[in-house]
CSV table of N, CA, C and O in Angstrom, one decimal:
chain,number,residue,atom,x,y,z
L,1,GLN,N,-67.1,69.4,-47.6
L,1,GLN,CA,-66.8,69.7,-49.0
L,1,GLN,C,-66.1,68.5,-49.5
L,1,GLN,O,-65.1,68.0,-49.0
L,2,VAL,N,-66.6,68.0,-50.6
L,2,VAL,CA,-66.0,66.8,-51.3
L,2,VAL,C,-64.9,67.2,-52.1
L,2,VAL,O,-64.9,68.2,-52.9
L,3,GLN,N,-63.8,66.5,-52.0
L,3,GLN,CA,-62.6,66.8,-52.8
L,3,GLN,C,-62.0,65.5,-53.3
L,3,GLN,O,-62.0,64.5,-52.6
L,4,LEU,N,-61.6,65.5,-54.6
L,4,LEU,CA,-60.9,64.4,-55.2
L,4,LEU,C,-59.6,64.9,-55.8
L,4,LEU,O,-59.6,65.9,-56.5
L,5,VAL,N,-58.5,64.3,-55.4
L,5,VAL,CA,-57.2,64.8,-55.8
L,5,VAL,C,-56.4,63.6,-56.4
L,5,VAL,O,-56.1,62.7,-55.8
L,6,GLU,N,-56.1,63.8,-57.7
L,6,GLU,CA,-55.4,62.8,-58.5
L,6,GLU,C,-53.9,63.1,-58.3
L,6,GLU,O,-53.4,64.2,-58.2
L,7,SER,N,-53.1,62.0,-58.5
L,7,SER,CA,-51.7,62.1,-58.5
L,7,SER,C,-51.1,60.9,-59.3
L,7,SER,O,-51.8,59.9,-59.5
L,8,GLY,N,-49.8,61.0,-59.6
L,8,GLY,CA,-49.2,59.9,-60.2
L,8,GLY,C,-48.9,60.0,-61.7
L,8,GLY,O,-48.3,59.1,-62.4
L,9,GLY,N,-49.4,61.1,-62.3
L,9,GLY,CA,-49.2,61.3,-63.7
L,9,GLY,C,-47.8,61.7,-64.0
L,9,GLY,O,-47.0,61.9,-63.1
L,10,GLY,N,-47.4,61.7,-65.3
L,10,GLY,CA,-46.1,62.1,-65.7
L,10,GLY,C,-45.8,61.7,-67.1
L,10,GLY,O,-46.7,61.3,-67.9
L,11,LEU,N,-44.5,61.7,-67.4
L,11,LEU,CA,-44.0,61.3,-68.7
L,11,LEU,C,-43.4,59.9,-68.7
L,11,LEU,O,-42.6,59.6,-67.8
L,12,VAL,N,-43.8,59.1,-69.6
L,12,VAL,CA,-43.3,57.7,-69.7
L,12,VAL,C,-43.1,57.3,-71.1
L,12,VAL,O,-43.9,57.8,-72.0
L,13,GLN,N,-42.2,56.4,-71.4
L,13,GLN,CA,-42.0,55.9,-72.7
L,13,GLN,C,-43.1,54.9,-73.1
L,13,GLN,O,-43.6,54.2,-72.2
L,14,ALA,N,-43.4,54.7,-74.3
L,14,ALA,CA,-44.3,53.7,-74.8
L,14,ALA,C,-43.8,52.3,-74.3
L,14,ALA,O,-42.6,52.0,-74.3
L,15,GLY,N,-44.8,51.6,-73.8
L,15,GLY,CA,-44.5,50.3,-73.3
L,15,GLY,C,-44.3,50.3,-71.8
L,15,GLY,O,-44.3,49.2,-71.1
L,16,GLY,N,-44.2,51.5,-71.2
L,16,GLY,CA,-44.0,51.6,-69.8
L,16,GLY,C,-45.3,51.6,-69.0
L,16,GLY,O,-46.4,51.3,-69.5
L,17,SER,N,-45.2,51.9,-67.7
L,17,SER,CA,-46.3,51.8,-66.8
L,17,SER,C,-46.3,53.0,-65.9
L,17,SER,O,-45.3,53.7,-65.6
L,18,LEU,N,-47.5,53.3,-65.4
L,18,LEU,CA,-47.8,54.4,-64.4
L,18,LEU,C,-48.9,53.9,-63.6
L,18,LEU,O,-49.8,53.1,-64.0
L,19,ARG,N,-48.9,54.4,-62.3
L,19,ARG,CA,-50.0,54.1,-61.4
L,19,ARG,C,-50.6,55.5,-60.9
L,19,ARG,O,-49.9,56.2,-60.3
L,20,LEU,N,-51.9,55.7,-61.3
L,20,LEU,CA,-52.5,56.9,-60.8
L,20,LEU,C,-53.3,56.6,-59.5
L,20,LEU,O,-53.8,55.5,-59.3
L,21,SER,N,-53.3,57.6,-58.7
L,21,SER,CA,-54.1,57.5,-57.5
L,21,SER,C,-55.0,58.7,-57.4
L,21,SER,O,-54.8,59.8,-58.0
L,22,CYS,N,-56.1,58.5,-56.7
L,22,CYS,CA,-57.1,59.5,-56.5
L,22,CYS,C,-57.6,59.4,-55.0
L,22,CYS,O,-58.2,58.4,-54.7
L,23,ALA,N,-57.3,60.4,-54.2
L,23,ALA,CA,-57.7,60.4,-52.8
L,23,ALA,C,-58.9,61.3,-52.7
L,23,ALA,O,-59.0,62.4,-53.2
L,24,ALA,N,-59.9,60.8,-51.9
L,24,ALA,CA,-61.1,61.5,-51.7
L,24,ALA,C,-61.3,61.9,-50.3
L,24,ALA,O,-60.7,61.2,-49.4
L,25,SER,N,-62.0,63.0,-50.1
L,25,SER,CA,-62.3,63.5,-48.7
L,25,SER,C,-63.6,64.1,-48.7
L,25,SER,O,-64.1,64.5,-49.7
L,26,GLY,N,-64.2,64.2,-47.5
L,26,GLY,CA,-65.4,64.9,-47.4
L,26,GLY,C,-66.7,64.1,-47.6
L,26,GLY,O,-67.8,64.7,-47.7
L,27,LEU,N,-66.5,62.8,-47.7
L,27,LEU,CA,-67.7,61.9,-47.9
L,27,LEU,C,-67.4,60.5,-47.4
L,27,LEU,O,-66.3,60.2,-47.0
L,28,THR,N,-68.5,59.7,-47.4
L,28,THR,CA,-68.4,58.3,-47.0
L,28,THR,C,-68.0,57.5,-48.3
L,28,THR,O,-68.8,57.0,-49.0
L,29,PHE,N,-66.7,57.5,-48.5
L,29,PHE,CA,-66.1,57.0,-49.7
L,29,PHE,C,-66.6,55.6,-50.1
L,29,PHE,O,-66.9,55.3,-51.3
L,30,SER,N,-66.7,54.7,-49.1
L,30,SER,CA,-66.9,53.3,-49.4
L,30,SER,C,-68.3,53.0,-50.0
L,30,SER,O,-68.6,51.9,-50.5
L,31,THR,N,-69.2,54.0,-50.0
L,31,THR,CA,-70.6,53.7,-50.5
L,31,THR,C,-70.7,54.1,-52.0
L,31,THR,O,-71.8,53.9,-52.6
L,32,TYR,N,-69.7,54.7,-52.6
L,32,TYR,CA,-69.9,55.3,-53.9
L,32,TYR,C,-69.1,54.5,-55.0
L,32,TYR,O,-68.1,53.9,-54.8
L,33,GLY,N,-69.6,54.6,-56.2
L,33,GLY,CA,-68.9,54.1,-57.4
L,33,GLY,C,-67.9,55.2,-57.8
L,33,GLY,O,-68.0,56.4,-57.5
L,34,LEU,N,-66.8,54.7,-58.4
L,34,LEU,CA,-65.7,55.6,-58.9
L,34,LEU,C,-65.3,55.3,-60.3
L,34,LEU,O,-65.5,54.1,-60.8
L,35,GLY,N,-64.9,56.3,-61.0
L,35,GLY,CA,-64.5,56.1,-62.3
L,35,GLY,C,-63.2,56.9,-62.7
L,35,GLY,O,-62.9,57.9,-62.0
L,36,TRP,N,-62.6,56.5,-63.8
L,36,TRP,CA,-61.5,57.2,-64.4
L,36,TRP,C,-61.9,57.6,-65.8
L,36,TRP,O,-62.4,56.7,-66.5
L,37,PHE,N,-61.7,58.8,-66.2
L,37,PHE,CA,-61.9,59.3,-67.5
L,37,PHE,C,-60.7,60.0,-68.0
L,37,PHE,O,-59.8,60.3,-67.2
L,38,ARG,N,-60.6,60.2,-69.3
L,38,ARG,CA,-59.5,61.0,-69.8
L,38,ARG,C,-59.9,61.9,-71.0
L,38,ARG,O,-60.9,61.6,-71.7
L,39,GLN,N,-59.1,62.9,-71.2
L,39,GLN,CA,-59.4,63.9,-72.2
L,39,GLN,C,-58.1,64.3,-72.9
L,39,GLN,O,-57.2,64.8,-72.2
L,40,ALA,N,-58.0,64.0,-74.2
L,40,ALA,CA,-56.8,64.4,-75.0
L,40,ALA,C,-57.1,65.7,-75.6
L,40,ALA,O,-58.3,66.1,-75.7
L,41,PRO,N,-56.1,66.5,-76.0
L,41,PRO,CA,-56.3,67.8,-76.5
L,41,PRO,C,-57.2,67.8,-77.8
L,41,PRO,O,-57.0,67.0,-78.7
L,42,GLY,N,-58.2,68.6,-77.7
L,42,GLY,CA,-59.1,68.7,-78.9
L,42,GLY,C,-60.2,67.6,-78.9
L,42,GLY,O,-60.9,67.5,-79.9
L,43,LYS,N,-60.2,66.8,-77.9
L,43,LYS,CA,-61.1,65.6,-77.9
L,43,LYS,C,-62.1,65.7,-76.7
L,43,LYS,O,-61.8,66.4,-75.8
L,44,GLU,N,-63.1,64.9,-76.8
L,44,GLU,CA,-64.1,64.8,-75.7
L,44,GLU,C,-63.5,64.0,-74.6
L,44,GLU,O,-62.6,63.2,-74.8
L,45,ARG,N,-64.1,64.1,-73.4
L,45,ARG,CA,-63.7,63.3,-72.3
L,45,ARG,C,-64.2,61.9,-72.4
L,45,ARG,O,-65.4,61.7,-72.7
L,46,ASP,N,-63.4,60.9,-72.4
L,46,ASP,CA,-63.7,59.6,-72.6
L,46,ASP,C,-63.7,58.7,-71.4
L,46,ASP,O,-62.8,58.9,-70.5
L,47,PHE,N,-64.5,57.7,-71.3
L,47,PHE,CA,-64.5,56.8,-70.2
L,47,PHE,C,-63.3,55.9,-70.3
L,47,PHE,O,-62.9,55.5,-71.4
L,48,VAL,N,-62.7,55.6,-69.2
L,48,VAL,CA,-61.6,54.6,-69.1
L,48,VAL,C,-61.9,53.4,-68.3
L,48,VAL,O,-61.8,52.3,-68.8
L,49,ALA,N,-62.4,53.6,-67.1
L,49,ALA,CA,-62.7,52.5,-66.2
L,49,ALA,C,-63.5,52.9,-65.0
L,49,ALA,O,-63.5,54.1,-64.7
L,50,SER,N,-64.3,52.0,-64.5
L,50,SER,CA,-65.1,52.3,-63.3
L,50,SER,C,-65.1,51.1,-62.4
L,50,SER,O,-64.9,49.9,-62.8
L,51,ILE,N,-65.5,51.3,-61.1
L,51,ILE,CA,-65.5,50.3,-60.1
L,51,ILE,C,-66.6,50.5,-59.1
L,51,ILE,O,-66.9,51.7,-58.8
L,52,ASN,N,-67.3,49.5,-58.7
L,52,ASN,CA,-68.4,49.7,-57.8
L,52,ASN,C,-67.9,49.9,-56.3
L,52,ASN,O,-66.7,49.8,-56.1
L,53,TRP,N,-68.8,50.0,-55.4
L,53,TRP,CA,-68.4,50.4,-54.0
L,53,TRP,C,-67.5,49.3,-53.4
L,53,TRP,O,-66.6,49.7,-52.6
L,54,SER,N,-67.8,48.1,-53.7
L,54,SER,CA,-67.0,47.0,-53.0
L,54,SER,C,-65.7,46.6,-53.8
L,54,SER,O,-64.9,45.9,-53.2
L,55,GLY,N,-65.6,47.0,-55.0
L,55,GLY,CA,-64.5,46.6,-55.8
L,55,GLY,C,-64.7,45.4,-56.6
L,55,GLY,O,-63.8,44.9,-57.3
L,56,GLN,N,-65.9,44.8,-56.4
L,56,GLN,CA,-66.1,43.4,-57.1
L,56,GLN,C,-66.5,43.5,-58.5
L,56,GLN,O,-66.5,42.5,-59.2
L,57,THR,N,-67.0,44.7,-58.9
L,57,THR,CA,-67.4,44.9,-60.3
L,57,THR,C,-66.7,46.0,-60.9
L,57,THR,O,-66.5,47.1,-60.3
L,58,THR,N,-66.1,45.8,-62.1
L,58,THR,CA,-65.4,46.8,-62.8
L,58,THR,C,-65.8,46.8,-64.3
L,58,THR,O,-66.2,45.8,-64.8
L,59,TYR,N,-65.7,48.0,-64.9
L,59,TYR,CA,-65.9,48.1,-66.3
L,59,TYR,C,-64.7,48.8,-66.9
L,59,TYR,O,-64.0,49.6,-66.3
L,60,TYR,N,-64.4,48.5,-68.2
L,60,TYR,CA,-63.3,49.1,-68.9
L,60,TYR,C,-63.7,49.5,-70.3
L,60,TYR,O,-64.5,48.8,-70.9
L,61,ALA,N,-63.1,50.5,-70.8
L,61,ALA,CA,-63.2,50.8,-72.2
L,61,ALA,C,-62.4,49.8,-73.0
L,61,ALA,O,-61.4,49.3,-72.5
L,62,ASP,N,-62.9,49.5,-74.2
L,62,ASP,CA,-62.2,48.4,-75.0
L,62,ASP,C,-60.8,48.8,-75.2
L,62,ASP,O,-59.9,47.9,-75.3
L,63,SER,N,-60.5,50.1,-75.4
L,63,SER,CA,-59.1,50.5,-75.7
L,63,SER,C,-58.1,50.3,-74.6
L,63,SER,O,-56.9,50.3,-74.9
L,64,VAL,N,-58.6,50.0,-73.4
L,64,VAL,CA,-57.6,49.8,-72.3
L,64,VAL,C,-57.7,48.5,-71.7
L,64,VAL,O,-56.9,48.1,-70.8
L,65,LYS,N,-58.7,47.7,-72.1
L,65,LYS,CA,-59.0,46.4,-71.5
L,65,LYS,C,-57.7,45.5,-71.6
L,65,LYS,O,-57.1,45.4,-72.7
L,66,GLY,N,-57.3,44.9,-70.6
L,66,GLY,CA,-56.1,44.0,-70.6
L,66,GLY,C,-54.8,44.8,-70.3
L,66,GLY,O,-53.8,44.1,-70.0
L,67,ARG,N,-54.9,46.1,-70.3
L,67,ARG,CA,-53.7,46.9,-70.0
L,67,ARG,C,-53.8,47.7,-68.7
L,67,ARG,O,-52.8,47.9,-68.0
L,68,PHE,N,-55.0,48.2,-68.4
L,68,PHE,CA,-55.3,49.0,-67.3
L,68,PHE,C,-56.1,48.2,-66.2
L,68,PHE,O,-56.9,47.4,-66.6
L,69,THR,N,-55.9,48.5,-65.0
L,69,THR,CA,-56.6,47.9,-63.9
L,69,THR,C,-57.0,49.0,-62.9
L,69,THR,O,-56.2,49.7,-62.4
L,70,ILE,N,-58.3,49.0,-62.6
L,70,ILE,CA,-58.8,49.9,-61.6
L,70,ILE,C,-59.0,49.1,-60.3
L,70,ILE,O,-59.4,48.0,-60.3
L,71,SER,N,-58.7,49.8,-59.2
L,71,SER,CA,-58.9,49.2,-57.9
L,71,SER,C,-59.1,50.3,-56.9
L,71,SER,O,-59.0,51.4,-57.2
L,72,ARG,N,-59.6,49.8,-55.7
L,72,ARG,CA,-59.8,50.8,-54.7
L,72,ARG,C,-59.5,50.3,-53.3
L,72,ARG,O,-59.5,49.1,-53.1
L,73,ALA,N,-59.1,51.2,-52.4
L,73,ALA,CA,-58.8,50.9,-51.0
L,73,ALA,C,-59.7,51.8,-50.2
L,73,ALA,O,-59.4,52.9,-49.9
L,74,ASN,N,-60.8,51.2,-49.8
L,74,ASN,CA,-61.8,52.0,-49.0
L,74,ASN,C,-61.3,52.5,-47.7
L,74,ASN,O,-61.6,53.6,-47.2
L,75,ALA,N,-60.4,51.7,-47.1
L,75,ALA,CA,-59.8,52.2,-45.8
L,75,ALA,C,-58.9,53.4,-46.0
L,75,ALA,O,-58.7,54.2,-45.0
L,76,LYS,N,-58.5,53.6,-47.2
L,76,LYS,CA,-57.6,54.8,-47.5
L,76,LYS,C,-58.3,55.9,-48.3
L,76,LYS,O,-57.7,56.8,-48.7
L,77,ASN,N,-59.6,55.6,-48.6
L,77,ASN,CA,-60.4,56.6,-49.4
L,77,ASN,C,-59.7,56.9,-50.7
L,77,ASN,O,-59.6,58.0,-51.2
L,78,THR,N,-59.2,55.9,-51.3
L,78,THR,CA,-58.4,56.0,-52.5
L,78,THR,C,-58.7,55.0,-53.6
L,78,THR,O,-59.0,53.9,-53.3
L,79,VAL,N,-58.8,55.5,-54.9
L,79,VAL,CA,-58.9,54.7,-56.0
L,79,VAL,C,-57.7,54.8,-56.9
L,79,VAL,O,-57.0,55.8,-56.9
L,80,TYR,N,-57.4,53.6,-57.5
L,80,TYR,CA,-56.1,53.6,-58.3
L,80,TYR,C,-56.4,53.2,-59.8
L,80,TYR,O,-57.4,52.6,-60.0
L,81,LEU,N,-55.5,53.6,-60.6
L,81,LEU,CA,-55.5,53.1,-62.0
L,81,LEU,C,-54.1,52.7,-62.4
L,81,LEU,O,-53.2,53.5,-62.5
L,82,GLN,N,-53.9,51.4,-62.4
L,82,GLN,CA,-52.6,50.8,-62.9
L,82,GLN,C,-52.6,50.8,-64.4
L,82,GLN,O,-53.5,50.1,-65.0
L,83,MET,N,-51.7,51.4,-65.0
L,83,MET,CA,-51.6,51.5,-66.5
L,83,MET,C,-50.4,50.8,-67.0
L,83,MET,O,-49.3,51.3,-66.6
L,84,ASN,N,-50.5,49.8,-67.7
L,84,ASN,CA,-49.4,49.0,-68.2
L,84,ASN,C,-49.4,49.1,-69.8
L,84,ASN,O,-50.4,49.4,-70.4
L,85,SER,N,-48.3,48.8,-70.4
L,85,SER,CA,-48.1,48.7,-71.8
L,85,SER,C,-48.7,50.0,-72.4
L,85,SER,O,-49.5,50.0,-73.4
L,86,LEU,N,-48.3,51.1,-71.9
L,86,LEU,CA,-48.8,52.4,-72.4
L,86,LEU,C,-48.4,52.7,-73.8
L,86,LEU,O,-47.4,52.3,-74.3
L,87,LYS,N,-49.4,53.3,-74.5
L,87,LYS,CA,-49.2,53.7,-75.9
L,87,LYS,C,-49.3,55.2,-76.0
L,87,LYS,O,-49.9,55.9,-75.1
L,88,SER,N,-48.8,55.7,-77.1
L,88,SER,CA,-48.9,57.2,-77.3
L,88,SER,C,-50.3,57.7,-77.3
L,88,SER,O,-50.6,58.8,-76.8
L,89,GLU,N,-51.3,56.9,-77.8
L,89,GLU,CA,-52.7,57.3,-77.8
L,89,GLU,C,-53.3,57.3,-76.4
L,89,GLU,O,-54.4,57.8,-76.2
L,90,ASP,N,-52.6,56.9,-75.4
L,90,ASP,CA,-53.0,57.0,-74.0
L,90,ASP,C,-52.7,58.4,-73.4
L,90,ASP,O,-53.2,58.7,-72.3
L,91,THR,N,-52.0,59.2,-74.1
L,91,THR,CA,-51.7,60.6,-73.7
L,91,THR,C,-52.9,61.4,-73.5
L,91,THR,O,-53.7,61.5,-74.4
L,92,ALA,N,-53.1,61.9,-72.3
L,92,ALA,CA,-54.3,62.7,-72.0
L,92,ALA,C,-54.2,63.2,-70.6
L,92,ALA,O,-53.3,62.8,-69.8
L,93,VAL,N,-55.2,64.1,-70.2
L,93,VAL,CA,-55.4,64.4,-68.8
L,93,VAL,C,-56.4,63.4,-68.3
L,93,VAL,O,-57.4,63.1,-68.8
L,94,TYR,N,-56.0,62.8,-67.2
L,94,TYR,CA,-56.8,61.7,-66.5
L,94,TYR,C,-57.5,62.3,-65.3
L,94,TYR,O,-56.9,62.9,-64.5
L,95,TYR,N,-58.8,62.0,-65.2
L,95,TYR,CA,-59.7,62.5,-64.2
L,95,TYR,C,-60.3,61.4,-63.4
L,95,TYR,O,-60.8,60.4,-64.0
L,96,CYS,N,-60.4,61.5,-62.1
L,96,CYS,CA,-61.2,60.5,-61.4
L,96,CYS,C,-62.5,61.2,-61.0
L,96,CYS,O,-62.6,62.5,-61.0
L,97,ALA,N,-63.5,60.4,-60.8
L,97,ALA,CA,-64.8,60.9,-60.6
L,97,ALA,C,-65.6,60.0,-59.6
L,97,ALA,O,-65.3,58.8,-59.6
L,98,LEU,N,-66.6,60.6,-58.9
L,98,LEU,CA,-67.3,59.8,-58.0
L,98,LEU,C,-68.8,59.8,-58.3
L,98,LEU,O,-69.3,60.9,-58.7
L,99,ASN,N,-69.5,58.7,-58.3
L,99,ASN,CA,-70.9,58.5,-58.7
L,99,ASN,C,-71.7,58.0,-57.5
L,99,ASN,O,-71.5,56.9,-57.0
L,100,LYS,N,-72.6,58.9,-57.0
L,100,LYS,CA,-73.4,58.5,-55.8
L,100,LYS,C,-74.3,57.3,-56.1
L,100,LYS,O,-74.6,56.5,-55.2
L,101,GLU,N,-74.6,57.0,-57.4
L,101,GLU,CA,-75.5,55.9,-57.7
L,101,GLU,C,-74.8,54.6,-58.0
L,101,GLU,O,-75.5,53.6,-58.2
L,102,GLY,N,-73.5,54.6,-58.1
L,102,GLY,CA,-72.8,53.3,-58.3
L,102,GLY,C,-71.9,53.4,-59.5
L,102,GLY,O,-71.3,54.4,-59.9
L,103,ILE,N,-71.7,52.2,-60.1
L,103,ILE,CA,-70.8,52.1,-61.2
L,103,ILE,C,-71.5,52.6,-62.5
L,103,ILE,O,-72.7,52.3,-62.8
L,104,SER,N,-70.7,53.2,-63.4
L,104,SER,CA,-71.3,53.7,-64.7
L,104,SER,C,-70.1,54.0,-65.6
L,104,SER,O,-69.0,54.4,-65.2
L,105,ARG,N,-70.5,53.9,-66.9
L,105,ARG,CA,-69.5,54.3,-68.0
L,105,ARG,C,-69.7,55.7,-68.4
L,105,ARG,O,-68.9,56.2,-69.3
L,106,TYR,N,-70.7,56.4,-68.0
L,106,TYR,CA,-71.1,57.7,-68.5
L,106,TYR,C,-70.8,58.8,-67.6
L,106,TYR,O,-71.2,58.9,-66.4
L,107,ALA,N,-70.1,59.8,-68.2
L,107,ALA,CA,-69.6,60.9,-67.4
L,107,ALA,C,-70.8,61.7,-66.8
L,107,ALA,O,-70.6,62.2,-65.7
L,108,ARG,N,-71.9,61.7,-67.4
L,108,ARG,CA,-73.1,62.5,-66.9
L,108,ARG,C,-73.6,62.0,-65.6
L,108,ARG,O,-74.3,62.6,-64.9
L,109,ASN,N,-73.2,60.7,-65.3
L,109,ASN,CA,-73.7,60.1,-64.0
L,109,ASN,C,-72.8,60.4,-62.8
L,109,ASN,O,-73.2,60.0,-61.7
L,110,TYR,N,-71.7,61.1,-63.1
L,110,TYR,CA,-70.8,61.3,-62.0
L,110,TYR,C,-71.0,62.7,-61.3
L,110,TYR,O,-71.3,63.7,-62.0
L,111,ASP,N,-70.9,62.7,-60.0
L,111,ASP,CA,-71.3,63.9,-59.3
L,111,ASP,C,-70.1,64.8,-58.9
L,111,ASP,O,-70.3,66.0,-58.7
L,112,TYR,N,-69.0,64.2,-58.7
L,112,TYR,CA,-67.8,65.0,-58.3
L,112,TYR,C,-66.6,64.6,-59.1
L,112,TYR,O,-66.4,63.4,-59.5
L,113,TRP,N,-65.7,65.5,-59.4
L,113,TRP,CA,-64.6,65.3,-60.3
L,113,TRP,C,-63.3,65.9,-59.6
L,113,TRP,O,-63.4,66.9,-59.0
L,114,GLY,N,-62.2,65.2,-59.9
L,114,GLY,CA,-60.9,65.8,-59.5
L,114,GLY,C,-60.4,66.8,-60.6
L,114,GLY,O,-61.1,67.1,-61.6
L,115,GLN,N,-59.3,67.4,-60.3
L,115,GLN,CA,-58.7,68.4,-61.2
L,115,GLN,C,-58.0,67.8,-62.4
L,115,GLN,O,-57.6,68.6,-63.3
L,116,GLY,N,-57.6,66.6,-62.3
L,116,GLY,CA,-56.9,65.9,-63.4
L,116,GLY,C,-55.4,65.8,-63.2
L,116,GLY,O,-54.8,66.6,-62.5
L,117,THR,N,-54.9,64.8,-63.9
L,117,THR,CA,-53.4,64.7,-63.8
L,117,THR,C,-52.9,64.3,-65.3
L,117,THR,O,-53.6,63.4,-65.9
L,118,GLN,N,-51.9,64.9,-65.7
L,118,GLN,CA,-51.4,64.7,-67.1
L,118,GLN,C,-50.6,63.4,-67.2
L,118,GLN,O,-49.7,63.2,-66.4
L,119,VAL,N,-50.9,62.7,-68.2
L,119,VAL,CA,-50.2,61.5,-68.6
L,119,VAL,C,-49.7,61.7,-70.0
L,119,VAL,O,-50.5,61.9,-70.9
L,120,THR,N,-48.4,61.6,-70.2
L,120,THR,CA,-47.8,61.8,-71.5
L,120,THR,C,-47.0,60.6,-71.9
L,120,THR,O,-46.0,60.2,-71.1
L,121,VAL,N,-47.3,59.9,-73.0
L,121,VAL,CA,-46.6,58.7,-73.4
L,121,VAL,C,-45.8,59.1,-74.6
L,121,VAL,O,-46.4,59.4,-75.7
L,122,SER,N,-44.5,58.9,-74.6
L,122,SER,CA,-43.6,59.3,-75.7
L,122,SER,C,-43.4,58.0,-76.5
L,122,SER,O,-43.1,56.9,-76.0
L,123,SER,N,-43.4,58.1,-77.8
L,123,SER,CA,-43.2,57.0,-78.7
L,123,SER,C,-41.7,56.9,-79.2
L,123,SER,O,-40.9,57.8,-78.9
């Protein structure tokens, strides 16, 4: 059974940083693409960042480029999202997801999802 478990969310002041983690189990982690998405209240789930199996290719949403960094540690079956210079508009539930076909910006391409972790940025 595939499981993705996010952690690291919380309350932070604008301009601060958080590091999200997502631990996977039940699969051969190193062969899959991974992504982070977020959903604010009343809004659709939006793409944030994605990374290919090796970590050599990454995609970012324009809204987070230069502030967020996605990375992975295949030996630990974990993907990370380092979030710096946080803004109030980054407030959302953040989800990690796994894509059997590789790297993608589109939620429809992802096969497994975590339960989400809340990030709240106070201004």
